[in-house]
C-alpha cells in the first residue's frame, strides 16, 4: 500500500491582502517509487553486508554448559583450534552484559594462541538466574575451580580477566585461587571513596591486590571508577602490578578499544612469559553488526508506516490527500509546555520518594528493572489521574488499529533484538524473561499514554519540537531517578550505567511513536507501539534476580 503522498513546492507564489500561500504539487508516482525502492535496496544491502562481516571470524568458538556447583554457566570457549595452547584466560563480563559482548576482547586473547573461557554469569545472557552480586562471584569462583579440577586449565598458565563487575570478580577470585595474573578493565569499585557511597558498592571488603594485576580505566568513567581503580595499584606495595589510563574512552567503549586489547596482550605475554604479539582482532564483526542495524532501522520507517496504515481509509478527497491521519484526540485541549514539565517533575520526584518505602512491582524480580518499571507505572498513573478527562477522547480508537500497532512494535522488536543477538550481544529473550513481559508492558503503557496526552495532538507540535519535548520530559524523569539513587539511596545503579543506551533507545522509540501517531491519529496506538518496545528493551538489559 502506498503511504501518504509526498509533496514538492512548485507553481506561482500568490499574494493577497490577508494571506500568502505556496501552491503544492505532489511528486510524480515514478519518483516516489524510485525513492522507496532505493531506500529498501539500501537497507537490504546493509543487512547482507553486515551479516557477512559480523560472521567472519578465524577462531574456533564452541558453547558449553559448565555445572560449576549447580550454577550451570553457559560458556563460550574461543581459541585458534590448536591443542598446544600457550595458556588460558577466564573472562568475566560486567553487570547487564553477557559473554557475546566480550567477543572482541576474547578474540584478542585468542589471537595469542590462548584458550579463552567466557561464561554468562547468573541471570545474564543464556545462563538462568537468580542473579545477585554474591552469587555471580560464587559461581565465577566455582567455574574456575571446576576448570582446574577437570584439567581444562592450568592455574600456573591461566589469567583471570573481566570488565566492570567482572573485573572486580576477577580480582576477588584470583585472591583466593593461585593464578598467574589478572587483567581488570574498569573494575567495579569495592570501597567507598571518591564520592561513591557504601550502599552503591557491589562488593565490599576488597582483598589484597593479586600479584601481576593490570588495572585499566577509561577517561570517562561513572561513579569514581577511574580514581578508585588507580588507587588499587598505588596502594599495592608489591610493585608487580600496573595501572593504565585509557584516554578518550568510556566505561563501555573499552570493550571495543584496540588499545585495551594490545595492553592486555602485552601484560599476558609478559606474565605467562611468551613473546608478545600485539595484534588486535578485526573490527569487522562490530562494523558489520552496526551496518546491519542501520539497515534494519532504514527499513523500519516504511515497515511501520505500511503496517499501521492498513486501516486508515480517508472518507473525502481532502483526507485522502492529507499527509497526516485525522487525530482522534484532536478535541482534547493541548497541555501547556510549562505545565507539562512541572507536572512530570513533581510526579517523578514524588514517585522516587514513594519507591523508597514501597516497590509495587518487586515481584517482577529484575535487578533494578522492577524499580524502573514501578517508577514508570506510578508516574504514568498519577499523570493519567490528573488528566483523566482527556482519557475520554482517546477511546474511539478502533481495535484493529491497536492490533496493527502492536504487531508493528512486536515485529520490530524481534527484528532488532534478533539481529543484535546474532551479531553483537545476547538480546534474544528466554521464556523466563518473556513471562515478565505483560507486567512491564502495562507499566510502560501507563507512562507512555500519559506522555502522549501531555504532548497533545500531532498538530500541536512539529516533528522535531514534539521529539524534543518528549525527550525533555524523560530527562526530567531521569533526573528524579538520579535523585533517588544519590539522595534516597534507591540502589538503581543501572539507570546511570545504562544512561547512554537509554538515551539512544528513547530517541528511536520516540521517532517510531511519532510516526504511528501521525499515521493513525491515535494516542493509544502510539503508546501501545512504544510500550512493546520499552518492555522488550527492559527484558534485554536488566538481569533476572
PDB file of C-alpha atoms in Angstrom, residues 158-160 170-171 173-184 207-215 236-242 267 271:
ATOM      1  CA  UNK A 158      45.939 -19.039  33.477  1.00  0.00           C
ATOM      2  CA  UNK A 159      44.856 -15.408  33.626  1.00  0.00           C
ATOM      3  CA  UNK A 160      41.611 -14.092  35.073  1.00  0.00           C
ATOM      4  CA  UNK A 170      38.486 -11.447  38.606  1.00  0.00           C
ATOM      5  CA  UNK A 171      40.421  -9.649  41.366  1.00  0.00           C
ATOM      6  CA  UNK A 173      38.621 -14.805  42.751  1.00  0.00           C
ATOM      7  CA  UNK A 174      42.346 -14.501  41.914  1.00  0.00           C
ATOM      8  CA  UNK A 175      42.996 -13.506  45.528  1.00  0.00           C
ATOM      9  CA  UNK A 176      41.659 -16.919  46.627  1.00  0.00           C
ATOM     10  CA  UNK A 177      42.871 -19.097  43.763  1.00  0.00           C
ATOM     11  CA  UNK A 178      46.506 -19.028  42.721  1.00  0.00           C
ATOM     12  CA  UNK A 179      46.588 -17.995  39.064  1.00  0.00           C
ATOM     13  CA  UNK A 180      49.305 -16.359  37.006  1.00  0.00           C
ATOM     14  CA  UNK A 181      47.797 -12.888  36.799  1.00  0.00           C
ATOM     15  CA  UNK A 182      44.793 -10.618  36.371  1.00  0.00           C
ATOM     16  CA  UNK A 183      43.561  -8.095  33.811  1.00  0.00           C
ATOM     17  CA  UNK A 184      40.893  -5.857  35.396  1.00  0.00           C
ATOM     18  CA  UNK A 207      41.111  -8.419  49.187  1.00  0.00           C
ATOM     19  CA  UNK A 208      44.775  -7.503  48.681  1.00  0.00           C
ATOM     20  CA  UNK A 209      45.508  -6.965  45.023  1.00  0.00           C
ATOM     21  CA  UNK A 210      46.709 -10.260  43.490  1.00  0.00           C
ATOM     22  CA  UNK A 211      50.245 -10.280  42.071  1.00  0.00           C
ATOM     23  CA  UNK A 212      50.684  -9.421  38.385  1.00  0.00           C
ATOM     24  CA  UNK A 213      47.472  -7.422  38.075  1.00  0.00           C
ATOM     25  CA  UNK A 214      46.939  -4.949  35.248  1.00  0.00           C
ATOM     26  CA  UNK A 215      44.179  -2.474  36.168  1.00  0.00           C
ATOM     27  CA  UNK A 236      49.835  -2.103  46.299  1.00  0.00           C
ATOM     28  CA  UNK A 237      53.337  -2.353  47.754  1.00  0.00           C
ATOM     29  CA  UNK A 238      54.351  -5.412  45.732  1.00  0.00           C
ATOM     30  CA  UNK A 239      55.272  -3.430  42.636  1.00  0.00           C
ATOM     31  CA  UNK A 240      54.176  -6.362  40.475  1.00  0.00           C
ATOM     32  CA  UNK A 241      51.026  -4.625  39.291  1.00  0.00           C
ATOM     33  CA  UNK A 242      50.358  -1.765  36.930  1.00  0.00           C
ATOM     34  CA  UNK A 267      50.574  -7.984  30.002  1.00  0.00           C
ATOM     35  CA  UNK A 271      53.099 -12.714  32.810  1.00  0.00           C
TER      36      UNK A 271
END
